[in-house]
Amino acid sequence: LIYGATWQVSLLYAATVLIITCPCALGLAVPVVQVLASGRLMRRGVLLKSGSALERLSAVTHVAFDKTGTLTMGMPELQHKPSFTSQQLQLAASLAAQSKHPLSQAMVRAYEGALLPLTVQEVPGCGLMTERVKLGKASWCGIAATQQDAALELWLVEEGASPVRFTFADQVRSDAKTVIAALKRQGLTVELLSGDRASVVEAVAAELGITQATAELSPVEKCARLEALKATGAHVLMVGDGLNDAPSLASASVSMSPASAMDITQNAADIVFQGDRLAPILLSLNVAGMSQSLVRQNFVLAMAYNVVAIPLAVAGYVTPLIAAIAMSSSSLVVIANAMRLNLRKEAQ
């Protein structure tokens, strides 16, 4: 109208510009990638519980692992040695029945008799106790660290009786060493944070090739370590499964938990994965990285379309029909680019 065109021509140009600037491609840039990524992970037994988990996962620089139930299978077996009586095993199992810790569950599985009715208090990261009995880690039970073997242990301390040591054996996950090596090749720093004894943690770390390992950590100390890493600018992925891991999972930049973990731990985690392998961690990291790359590409494609198409529409070189085709085509291009996510080779 300003340049002397009739109202019919001006209306035609306005309609064309309105059609061609419809922000469908821009609006699809992120959601279509997230839907495809979530679907791909779901098919491999990985559940995204947070909408921003992929974005945070793509920025990870450090990976911190718990040990028992995370790097190991979390199905320890009590080693039956002549160091305890059936009465002592019954008492220990009666306390352990009030906890879901892997060692406690192993104690319960090892005793097949009737359990004693006890009122038990659980202290996360330490053990279980009644008024006269404690079952848990040596330091919490007041036992000096004299055992230098790499066996998992629980101590039973009863008033008026000698302390009793129960030892357990737990198997490392079959692909743990391979996954740790792959994480290192990707330039990530891997760290082991555990509440177990130093000798046990050092043995597992040496077996898996982890150079940074800290033992005998309480839940508060685990959180403090993660906060210290984040203060240096690190983006930390925490992987854990136990009751004492829930606070550290919540304080990490992003967190993962196996489906075998306790309910409270799964609730605190951003991502939950199934199975007895750690490969889903690699898969999730790879999918997150590819997703963010595709999101950036989609934004560039959507903006490039607008930069080219809008001036042509304003100048009158595009009809409403062509504008509709161009607008739809831009959305299809964004979707097709996002579909490349399903062509990415998965980590084995």
PDB file of C-alpha atoms in Angstrom, residues 5-283:
ATOM      1  CA  ALA A   5      -0.017  -1.342  -4.756  1.00  0.00           C
ATOM      2  CA  THR A   6      -3.739  -2.098  -4.703  1.00  0.00           C
ATOM      3  CA  TRP A   7      -5.287  -3.530  -1.542  1.00  0.00           C
ATOM      4  CA  GLN A   8      -5.842  -6.879  -3.313  1.00  0.00           C
ATOM      5  CA  VAL A   9      -2.139  -7.234  -4.134  1.00  0.00           C
ATOM      6  CA  SER A  10      -1.118  -5.994  -0.695  1.00  0.00           C
ATOM      7  CA  LEU A  11      -3.439  -8.522   0.967  1.00  0.00           C
ATOM      8  CA  LEU A  12      -2.005 -11.301  -1.219  1.00  0.00           C
ATOM      9  CA  TYR A  13       1.563 -10.377  -0.183  1.00  0.00           C
ATOM     10  CA  ALA A  14       0.537 -10.168   3.472  1.00  0.00           C
ATOM     11  CA  ALA A  15      -1.096 -13.604   3.353  1.00  0.00           C
ATOM     12  CA  THR A  16       1.986 -15.054   1.653  1.00  0.00           C
ATOM     13  CA  VAL A  17       4.323 -13.608   4.299  1.00  0.00           C
ATOM     14  CA  LEU A  18       2.043 -14.861   7.081  1.00  0.00           C
ATOM     15  CA  ILE A  19       2.062 -18.385   5.656  1.00  0.00           C
ATOM     16  CA  ILE A  20       5.756 -18.581   4.939  1.00  0.00           C
ATOM     17  CA  THR A  21       6.775 -17.265   8.380  1.00  0.00           C
ATOM     18  CA  CYS A  22       4.741 -19.853  10.292  1.00  0.00           C
ATOM     19  CA  PRO A  23       7.312 -21.048  12.883  1.00  0.00           C
ATOM     20  CA  CYS A  24       6.566 -24.773  12.560  1.00  0.00           C
ATOM     21  CA  ALA A  25      10.161 -25.737  11.819  1.00  0.00           C
ATOM     22  CA  LEU A  26      11.430 -23.651  14.724  1.00  0.00           C
ATOM     23  CA  GLY A  27       8.827 -25.125  17.039  1.00  0.00           C
ATOM     24  CA  LEU A  28       9.720 -28.692  15.999  1.00  0.00           C
ATOM     25  CA  ALA A  29      13.495 -28.214  16.335  1.00  0.00           C
ATOM     26  CA  VAL A  30      13.690 -29.425  19.948  1.00  0.00           C
ATOM     27  CA  PRO A  31      10.580 -31.591  20.630  1.00  0.00           C
ATOM     28  CA  VAL A  32      11.026 -33.940  17.663  1.00  0.00           C
ATOM     29  CA  VAL A  33      14.616 -34.693  18.715  1.00  0.00           C
ATOM     30  CA  GLN A  34      13.591 -35.278  22.336  1.00  0.00           C
ATOM     31  CA  VAL A  35      10.782 -37.626  21.323  1.00  0.00           C
ATOM     32  CA  LEU A  36      13.067 -39.661  19.065  1.00  0.00           C
ATOM     33  CA  ALA A  37      15.834 -39.765  21.679  1.00  0.00           C
ATOM     34  CA  SER A  38      13.444 -40.827  24.438  1.00  0.00           C
ATOM     35  CA  GLY A  39      11.992 -43.541  22.212  1.00  0.00           C
ATOM     36  CA  ARG A  40      15.389 -44.891  21.258  1.00  0.00           C
ATOM     37  CA  LEU A  41      16.513 -45.026  24.885  1.00  0.00           C
ATOM     38  CA  MET A  42      13.229 -46.565  25.991  1.00  0.00           C
ATOM     39  CA  ARG A  43      13.671 -49.393  23.491  1.00  0.00           C
ATOM     40  CA  ARG A  44      17.007 -50.151  25.163  1.00  0.00           C
ATOM     41  CA  GLY A  45      15.569 -50.098  28.674  1.00  0.00           C
ATOM     42  CA  VAL A  46      16.530 -46.536  29.611  1.00  0.00           C
ATOM     43  CA  LEU A  47      13.850 -44.269  31.098  1.00  0.00           C
ATOM     44  CA  LEU A  48      14.247 -40.485  31.007  1.00  0.00           C
ATOM     45  CA  LYS A  49      12.527 -39.019  34.072  1.00  0.00           C
ATOM     46  CA  SER A  50      13.535 -35.413  33.471  1.00  0.00           C
ATOM     47  CA  GLY A  51      12.831 -33.318  30.389  1.00  0.00           C
ATOM     48  CA  SER A  52      16.209 -31.587  30.650  1.00  0.00           C
ATOM     49  CA  ALA A  53      18.217 -34.755  31.365  1.00  0.00           C
ATOM     50  CA  LEU A  54      19.572 -35.091  27.812  1.00  0.00           C
ATOM     51  CA  GLU A  55      20.719 -31.479  27.695  1.00  0.00           C
ATOM     52  CA  ARG A  56      22.515 -31.806  31.036  1.00  0.00           C
ATOM     53  CA  LEU A  57      23.926 -35.206  30.103  1.00  0.00           C
ATOM     54  CA  SER A  58      25.494 -33.814  26.941  1.00  0.00           C
ATOM     55  CA  ALA A  59      27.583 -31.384  29.028  1.00  0.00           C
ATOM     56  CA  VAL A  60      29.040 -34.028  31.387  1.00  0.00           C
ATOM     57  CA  THR A  61      32.795 -33.873  32.053  1.00  0.00           C
ATOM     58  CA  HIS A  62      33.034 -36.166  35.103  1.00  0.00           C
ATOM     59  CA  VAL A  63      31.395 -39.516  35.918  1.00  0.00           C
ATOM     60  CA  ALA A  64      31.217 -40.579  39.569  1.00  0.00           C
ATOM     61  CA  PHE A  65      30.283 -44.168  40.410  1.00  0.00           C
ATOM     62  CA  ASP A  66      29.104 -45.814  43.578  1.00  0.00           C
ATOM     63  CA  LYS A  67      30.549 -49.298  44.028  1.00  0.00           C
ATOM     64  CA  THR A  68      28.219 -51.879  45.558  1.00  0.00           C
ATOM     65  CA  GLY A  69      25.203 -52.450  43.321  1.00  0.00           C
ATOM     66  CA  THR A  70      26.508 -50.079  40.665  1.00  0.00           C
ATOM     67  CA  LEU A  71      29.937 -51.212  39.493  1.00  0.00           C
ATOM     68  CA  THR A  72      29.226 -54.580  41.094  1.00  0.00           C
ATOM     69  CA  MET A  73      26.137 -56.727  40.644  1.00  0.00           C
ATOM     70  CA  GLY A  74      24.800 -55.827  44.063  1.00  0.00           C
ATOM     71  CA  MET A  75      24.069 -59.492  44.825  1.00  0.00           C
ATOM     72  CA  PRO A  76      26.812 -60.324  47.364  1.00  0.00           C
ATOM     73  CA  GLU A  77      26.942 -63.731  48.982  1.00  0.00           C
ATOM     74  CA  LEU A  78      27.829 -64.402  52.607  1.00  0.00           C
ATOM     75  CA  GLN A  79      31.026 -66.384  52.926  1.00  0.00           C
ATOM     76  CA  HIS A  80      30.277 -69.075  55.501  1.00  0.00           C
ATOM     77  CA  LYS A  81      33.303 -69.324  57.740  1.00  0.00           C
ATOM     78  CA  PRO A  82      33.589 -70.833  61.225  1.00  0.00           C
ATOM     79  CA  SER A  83      33.857 -67.326  62.681  1.00  0.00           C
ATOM     80  CA  PHE A  84      30.213 -67.071  63.756  1.00  0.00           C
ATOM     81  CA  THR A  85      27.518 -69.273  65.241  1.00  0.00           C
ATOM     82  CA  SER A  86      23.990 -69.882  64.014  1.00  0.00           C
ATOM     83  CA  GLN A  87      22.676 -67.723  66.881  1.00  0.00           C
ATOM     84  CA  GLN A  88      24.905 -64.849  65.807  1.00  0.00           C
ATOM     85  CA  LEU A  89      23.787 -65.264  62.187  1.00  0.00           C
ATOM     86  CA  GLN A  90      20.142 -65.251  63.340  1.00  0.00           C
ATOM     87  CA  LEU A  91      20.661 -62.024  65.295  1.00  0.00           C
ATOM     88  CA  ALA A  92      22.491 -60.356  62.381  1.00  0.00           C
ATOM     89  CA  ALA A  93      19.838 -61.471  59.878  1.00  0.00           C
ATOM     90  CA  SER A  94      17.070 -60.168  62.144  1.00  0.00           C
ATOM     91  CA  LEU A  95      18.640 -56.713  62.096  1.00  0.00           C
ATOM     92  CA  ALA A  96      19.476 -56.907  58.386  1.00  0.00           C
ATOM     93  CA  ALA A  97      15.867 -57.747  57.494  1.00  0.00           C
ATOM     94  CA  GLN A  98      14.983 -54.119  58.228  1.00  0.00           C
ATOM     95  CA  SER A  99      17.258 -52.794  55.463  1.00  0.00           C
ATOM     96  CA  LYS A 100      17.395 -52.996  51.662  1.00  0.00           C
ATOM     97  CA  HIS A 101      21.169 -52.586  51.501  1.00  0.00           C
ATOM     98  CA  PRO A 102      22.728 -55.352  49.335  1.00  0.00           C
ATOM     99  CA  LEU A 103      24.821 -56.689  52.217  1.00  0.00           C
ATOM    100  CA  SER A 104      21.799 -56.751  54.497  1.00  0.00           C
ATOM    101  CA  GLN A 105      19.777 -58.614  51.889  1.00  0.00           C
ATOM    102  CA  ALA A 106      22.634 -61.093  51.453  1.00  0.00           C
ATOM    103  CA  MET A 107      22.611 -61.689  55.211  1.00  0.00           C
ATOM    104  CA  VAL A 108      18.878 -62.407  55.153  1.00  0.00           C
ATOM    105  CA  ARG A 109      19.230 -64.795  52.204  1.00  0.00           C
ATOM    106  CA  ALA A 110      21.982 -66.684  54.035  1.00  0.00           C
ATOM    107  CA  TYR A 111      19.787 -67.401  57.064  1.00  0.00           C
ATOM    108  CA  GLU A 112      16.788 -69.610  56.378  1.00  0.00           C
ATOM    109  CA  GLY A 113      15.342 -69.823  59.886  1.00  0.00           C
ATOM    110  CA  ALA A 114      12.905 -67.693  61.846  1.00  0.00           C
ATOM    111  CA  LEU A 115      13.891 -64.085  62.501  1.00  0.00           C
ATOM    112  CA  LEU A 116      13.762 -62.345  65.863  1.00  0.00           C
ATOM    113  CA  PRO A 117      11.195 -59.542  66.369  1.00  0.00           C
ATOM    114  CA  LEU A 118      13.404 -56.486  66.857  1.00  0.00           C
ATOM    115  CA  THR A 119      12.880 -52.734  66.785  1.00  0.00           C
ATOM    116  CA  VAL A 120      15.658 -51.571  64.494  1.00  0.00           C
ATOM    117  CA  GLN A 121      16.937 -48.137  63.482  1.00  0.00           C
ATOM    118  CA  GLU A 122      18.886 -47.727  60.218  1.00  0.00           C
ATOM    119  CA  VAL A 123      21.634 -45.121  59.991  1.00  0.00           C
ATOM    120  CA  PRO A 124      22.308 -44.447  56.257  1.00  0.00           C
ATOM    121  CA  GLY A 125      25.896 -45.172  55.293  1.00  0.00           C
ATOM    122  CA  CYS A 126      26.655 -46.781  58.660  1.00  0.00           C
ATOM    123  CA  GLY A 127      24.423 -49.701  59.615  1.00  0.00           C
ATOM    124  CA  LEU A 128      21.565 -50.911  61.808  1.00  0.00           C
ATOM    125  CA  MET A 129      21.145 -50.772  65.548  1.00  0.00           C
ATOM    126  CA  THR A 130      18.956 -51.627  68.521  1.00  0.00           C
ATOM    127  CA  GLU A 131      19.515 -50.645  72.124  1.00  0.00           C
ATOM    128  CA  ARG A 132      22.122 -53.388  72.659  1.00  0.00           C
ATOM    129  CA  VAL A 133      23.278 -54.447  69.193  1.00  0.00           C
ATOM    130  CA  LYS A 134      24.900 -52.851  66.163  1.00  0.00           C
ATOM    131  CA  LEU A 135      25.369 -54.290  62.683  1.00  0.00           C
ATOM    132  CA  GLY A 136      27.337 -52.269  60.156  1.00  0.00           C
ATOM    133  CA  LYS A 137      30.708 -50.871  59.112  1.00  0.00           C
ATOM    134  CA  ALA A 138      33.691 -51.350  61.391  1.00  0.00           C
ATOM    135  CA  SER A 139      34.344 -47.705  62.233  1.00  0.00           C
ATOM    136  CA  TRP A 140      30.688 -47.102  63.158  1.00  0.00           C
ATOM    137  CA  CYS A 141      30.689 -50.205  65.364  1.00  0.00           C
ATOM    138  CA  GLY A 142      33.872 -49.055  67.126  1.00  0.00           C
ATOM    139  CA  ILE A 143      36.109 -51.681  65.539  1.00  0.00           C
ATOM    140  CA  ALA A 144      39.688 -50.748  64.679  1.00  0.00           C
ATOM    141  CA  ALA A 145      40.544 -51.312  60.995  1.00  0.00           C
ATOM    142  CA  THR A 146      42.789 -54.359  61.285  1.00  0.00           C
ATOM    143  CA  GLN A 147      41.514 -56.425  58.347  1.00  0.00           C
ATOM    144  CA  GLN A 148      43.521 -55.793  55.175  1.00  0.00           C
ATOM    145  CA  ASP A 149      41.728 -58.190  52.792  1.00  0.00           C
ATOM    146  CA  ALA A 150      39.474 -56.968  50.000  1.00  0.00           C
ATOM    147  CA  ALA A 151      36.324 -58.729  51.206  1.00  0.00           C
ATOM    148  CA  LEU A 152      33.119 -56.824  51.879  1.00  0.00           C
ATOM    149  CA  GLU A 153      32.258 -56.939  55.562  1.00  0.00           C
ATOM    150  CA  LEU A 154      29.680 -56.265  58.229  1.00  0.00           C
ATOM    151  CA  TRP A 155      30.413 -56.291  61.955  1.00  0.00           C
ATOM    152  CA  LEU A 156      28.014 -57.479  64.632  1.00  0.00           C
ATOM    153  CA  VAL A 157      28.638 -55.877  68.007  1.00  0.00           C
ATOM    154  CA  GLU A 158      26.556 -56.982  71.003  1.00  0.00           C
ATOM    155  CA  GLU A 159      26.950 -55.799  74.567  1.00  0.00           C
ATOM    156  CA  GLY A 160      28.950 -58.282  76.597  1.00  0.00           C
ATOM    157  CA  ALA A 161      30.075 -60.324  73.579  1.00  0.00           C
ATOM    158  CA  SER A 162      33.034 -60.319  71.225  1.00  0.00           C
ATOM    159  CA  PRO A 163      32.578 -58.572  67.866  1.00  0.00           C
ATOM    160  CA  VAL A 164      31.728 -60.860  64.945  1.00  0.00           C
ATOM    161  CA  ARG A 165      32.853 -60.241  61.372  1.00  0.00           C
ATOM    162  CA  PHE A 166      30.750 -61.348  58.401  1.00  0.00           C
ATOM    163  CA  THR A 167      32.436 -61.282  54.989  1.00  0.00           C
ATOM    164  CA  PHE A 168      30.804 -61.191  51.550  1.00  0.00           C
ATOM    165  CA  ALA A 169      31.844 -61.644  47.926  1.00  0.00           C
ATOM    166  CA  ASP A 170      30.305 -59.523  45.160  1.00  0.00           C
ATOM    167  CA  GLN A 171      30.860 -59.858  41.412  1.00  0.00           C
ATOM    168  CA  VAL A 172      31.855 -56.902  39.251  1.00  0.00           C
ATOM    169  CA  ARG A 173      29.438 -56.226  36.366  1.00  0.00           C
ATOM    170  CA  SER A 174      30.536 -58.021  33.214  1.00  0.00           C
ATOM    171  CA  ASP A 175      31.057 -54.908  31.080  1.00  0.00           C
ATOM    172  CA  ALA A 176      32.214 -52.516  33.826  1.00  0.00           C
ATOM    173  CA  LYS A 177      35.855 -52.472  32.715  1.00  0.00           C
ATOM    174  CA  THR A 178      34.898 -51.941  29.057  1.00  0.00           C
ATOM    175  CA  VAL A 179      32.527 -49.089  29.900  1.00  0.00           C
ATOM    176  CA  ILE A 180      35.100 -47.365  32.133  1.00  0.00           C
ATOM    177  CA  ALA A 181      37.686 -47.560  29.344  1.00  0.00           C
ATOM    178  CA  ALA A 182      35.181 -46.168  26.812  1.00  0.00           C
ATOM    179  CA  LEU A 183      34.324 -43.255  29.093  1.00  0.00           C
ATOM    180  CA  LYS A 184      37.996 -42.404  29.399  1.00  0.00           C
ATOM    181  CA  ARG A 185      38.444 -42.527  25.627  1.00  0.00           C
ATOM    182  CA  GLN A 186      35.678 -39.937  25.356  1.00  0.00           C
ATOM    183  CA  GLY A 187      37.734 -37.617  27.547  1.00  0.00           C
ATOM    184  CA  LEU A 188      35.613 -38.016  30.685  1.00  0.00           C
ATOM    185  CA  THR A 189      37.125 -38.187  34.161  1.00  0.00           C
ATOM    186  CA  VAL A 190      35.962 -41.288  36.050  1.00  0.00           C
ATOM    187  CA  GLU A 191      35.849 -41.401  39.838  1.00  0.00           C
ATOM    188  CA  LEU A 192      34.761 -44.011  42.382  1.00  0.00           C
ATOM    189  CA  LEU A 193      32.993 -42.789  45.543  1.00  0.00           C
ATOM    190  CA  SER A 194      32.168 -45.482  48.080  1.00  0.00           C
ATOM    191  CA  GLY A 195      31.355 -45.949  51.726  1.00  0.00           C
ATOM    192  CA  ASP A 196      33.215 -49.266  51.861  1.00  0.00           C
ATOM    193  CA  ARG A 197      36.649 -49.902  53.349  1.00  0.00           C
ATOM    194  CA  ALA A 198      39.712 -48.572  51.556  1.00  0.00           C
ATOM    195  CA  SER A 199      41.117 -52.026  50.756  1.00  0.00           C
ATOM    196  CA  VAL A 200      37.855 -53.117  49.097  1.00  0.00           C
ATOM    197  CA  VAL A 201      37.495 -49.925  47.089  1.00  0.00           C
ATOM    198  CA  GLU A 202      41.130 -49.936  45.977  1.00  0.00           C
ATOM    199  CA  ALA A 203      40.833 -53.533  44.767  1.00  0.00           C
ATOM    200  CA  VAL A 204      37.770 -52.779  42.617  1.00  0.00           C
ATOM    201  CA  ALA A 205      39.312 -49.544  41.314  1.00  0.00           C
ATOM    202  CA  ALA A 206      42.500 -51.355  40.318  1.00  0.00           C
ATOM    203  CA  GLU A 207      40.509 -54.098  38.575  1.00  0.00           C
ATOM    204  CA  LEU A 208      38.494 -51.583  36.539  1.00  0.00           C
ATOM    205  CA  GLY A 209      41.294 -49.121  35.812  1.00  0.00           C
ATOM    206  CA  ILE A 210      39.904 -46.265  37.914  1.00  0.00           C
ATOM    207  CA  THR A 211      42.711 -44.058  39.221  1.00  0.00           C
ATOM    208  CA  GLN A 212      40.589 -41.729  41.375  1.00  0.00           C
ATOM    209  CA  ALA A 213      38.849 -43.630  44.162  1.00  0.00           C
ATOM    210  CA  THR A 214      37.741 -42.490  47.613  1.00  0.00           C
ATOM    211  CA  ALA A 215      36.586 -44.893  50.326  1.00  0.00           C
ATOM    212  CA  GLU A 216      34.685 -44.726  53.624  1.00  0.00           C
ATOM    213  CA  LEU A 217      32.533 -41.786  52.545  1.00  0.00           C
ATOM    214  CA  SER A 218      29.313 -40.903  54.319  1.00  0.00           C
ATOM    215  CA  PRO A 219      26.326 -39.610  52.282  1.00  0.00           C
ATOM    216  CA  VAL A 220      27.203 -36.065  53.379  1.00  0.00           C
ATOM    217  CA  GLU A 221      30.827 -36.504  52.278  1.00  0.00           C
ATOM    218  CA  LYS A 222      29.724 -37.820  48.881  1.00  0.00           C
ATOM    219  CA  CYS A 223      27.592 -34.726  48.367  1.00  0.00           C
ATOM    220  CA  ALA A 224      30.473 -32.521  49.476  1.00  0.00           C
ATOM    221  CA  ARG A 225      32.775 -34.159  46.925  1.00  0.00           C
ATOM    222  CA  LEU A 226      30.270 -33.577  44.123  1.00  0.00           C
ATOM    223  CA  GLU A 227      29.781 -29.960  45.154  1.00  0.00           C
ATOM    224  CA  ALA A 228      33.554 -29.468  45.179  1.00  0.00           C
ATOM    225  CA  LEU A 229      33.766 -30.817  41.618  1.00  0.00           C
ATOM    226  CA  LYS A 230      30.901 -28.591  40.459  1.00  0.00           C
ATOM    227  CA  ALA A 231      32.616 -25.581  42.050  1.00  0.00           C
ATOM    228  CA  THR A 232      35.547 -26.137  39.679  1.00  0.00           C
ATOM    229  CA  GLY A 233      33.196 -25.959  36.679  1.00  0.00           C
ATOM    230  CA  ALA A 234      32.796 -29.703  36.230  1.00  0.00           C
ATOM    231  CA  HIS A 235      29.479 -31.195  35.103  1.00  0.00           C
ATOM    232  CA  VAL A 236      29.119 -34.413  37.076  1.00  0.00           C
ATOM    233  CA  LEU A 237      27.125 -37.529  36.215  1.00  0.00           C
ATOM    234  CA  MET A 238      26.509 -39.557  39.381  1.00  0.00           C
ATOM    235  CA  VAL A 239      25.604 -43.242  39.057  1.00  0.00           C
ATOM    236  CA  GLY A 240      24.411 -44.969  42.218  1.00  0.00           C
ATOM    237  CA  ASP A 241      21.825 -47.330  43.639  1.00  0.00           C
ATOM    238  CA  GLY A 242      21.809 -47.299  47.445  1.00  0.00           C
ATOM    239  CA  LEU A 243      19.929 -45.388  50.133  1.00  0.00           C
ATOM    240  CA  ASN A 244      23.088 -43.421  50.913  1.00  0.00           C
ATOM    241  CA  ASP A 245      23.395 -42.451  47.221  1.00  0.00           C
ATOM    242  CA  ALA A 246      20.045 -40.629  46.997  1.00  0.00           C
ATOM    243  CA  PRO A 247      21.387 -37.276  48.310  1.00  0.00           C
ATOM    244  CA  SER A 248      24.396 -37.341  45.968  1.00  0.00           C
ATOM    245  CA  LEU A 249      22.181 -38.247  42.987  1.00  0.00           C
ATOM    246  CA  ALA A 250      20.020 -35.231  43.766  1.00  0.00           C
ATOM    247  CA  SER A 251      23.021 -32.896  44.075  1.00  0.00           C
ATOM    248  CA  ALA A 252      24.833 -34.040  40.902  1.00  0.00           C
ATOM    249  CA  SER A 253      24.519 -32.180  37.600  1.00  0.00           C
ATOM    250  CA  VAL A 254      22.669 -35.215  36.238  1.00  0.00           C
ATOM    251  CA  SER A 255      22.176 -38.685  37.691  1.00  0.00           C
ATOM    252  CA  MET A 256      21.505 -42.283  36.700  1.00  0.00           C
ATOM    253  CA  SER A 257      20.371 -45.296  38.666  1.00  0.00           C
ATOM    254  CA  PRO A 258      19.884 -48.982  37.813  1.00  0.00           C
ATOM    255  CA  ALA A 259      16.353 -50.360  37.985  1.00  0.00           C
ATOM    256  CA  SER A 260      17.489 -52.640  40.817  1.00  0.00           C
ATOM    257  CA  ALA A 261      18.062 -49.593  43.049  1.00  0.00           C
ATOM    258  CA  MET A 262      15.867 -48.643  45.981  1.00  0.00           C
ATOM    259  CA  ASP A 263      12.689 -46.674  45.243  1.00  0.00           C
ATOM    260  CA  ILE A 264      13.979 -43.502  46.892  1.00  0.00           C
ATOM    261  CA  THR A 265      17.159 -43.690  44.806  1.00  0.00           C
ATOM    262  CA  GLN A 266      15.240 -44.149  41.554  1.00  0.00           C
ATOM    263  CA  ASN A 267      13.034 -41.202  42.491  1.00  0.00           C
ATOM    264  CA  ALA A 268      16.125 -39.014  42.981  1.00  0.00           C
ATOM    265  CA  ALA A 269      17.710 -40.056  39.673  1.00  0.00           C
ATOM    266  CA  ASP A 270      17.106 -38.287  36.358  1.00  0.00           C
ATOM    267  CA  ILE A 271      17.558 -41.507  34.364  1.00  0.00           C
ATOM    268  CA  VAL A 272      16.840 -45.143  35.269  1.00  0.00           C
ATOM    269  CA  PHE A 273      18.271 -48.043  33.260  1.00  0.00           C
ATOM    270  CA  GLN A 274      17.431 -51.746  33.258  1.00  0.00           C
ATOM    271  CA  GLY A 275      19.613 -54.828  33.008  1.00  0.00           C
ATOM    272  CA  ASP A 276      22.805 -56.016  34.666  1.00  0.00           C
ATOM    273  CA  ARG A 277      25.172 -54.136  32.328  1.00  0.00           C
ATOM    274  CA  LEU A 278      26.548 -50.595  32.364  1.00  0.00           C
ATOM    275  CA  ALA A 279      26.335 -50.168  28.572  1.00  0.00           C
ATOM    276  CA  PRO A 280      23.172 -48.009  28.924  1.00  0.00           C
ATOM    277  CA  ILE A 281      25.388 -45.294  30.431  1.00  0.00           C
ATOM    278  CA  LEU A 282      27.438 -45.105  27.238  1.00  0.00           C
ATOM    279  CA  LEU A 283      24.308 -45.257  25.114  1.00  0.00           C
TER     280      LEU A 283
END
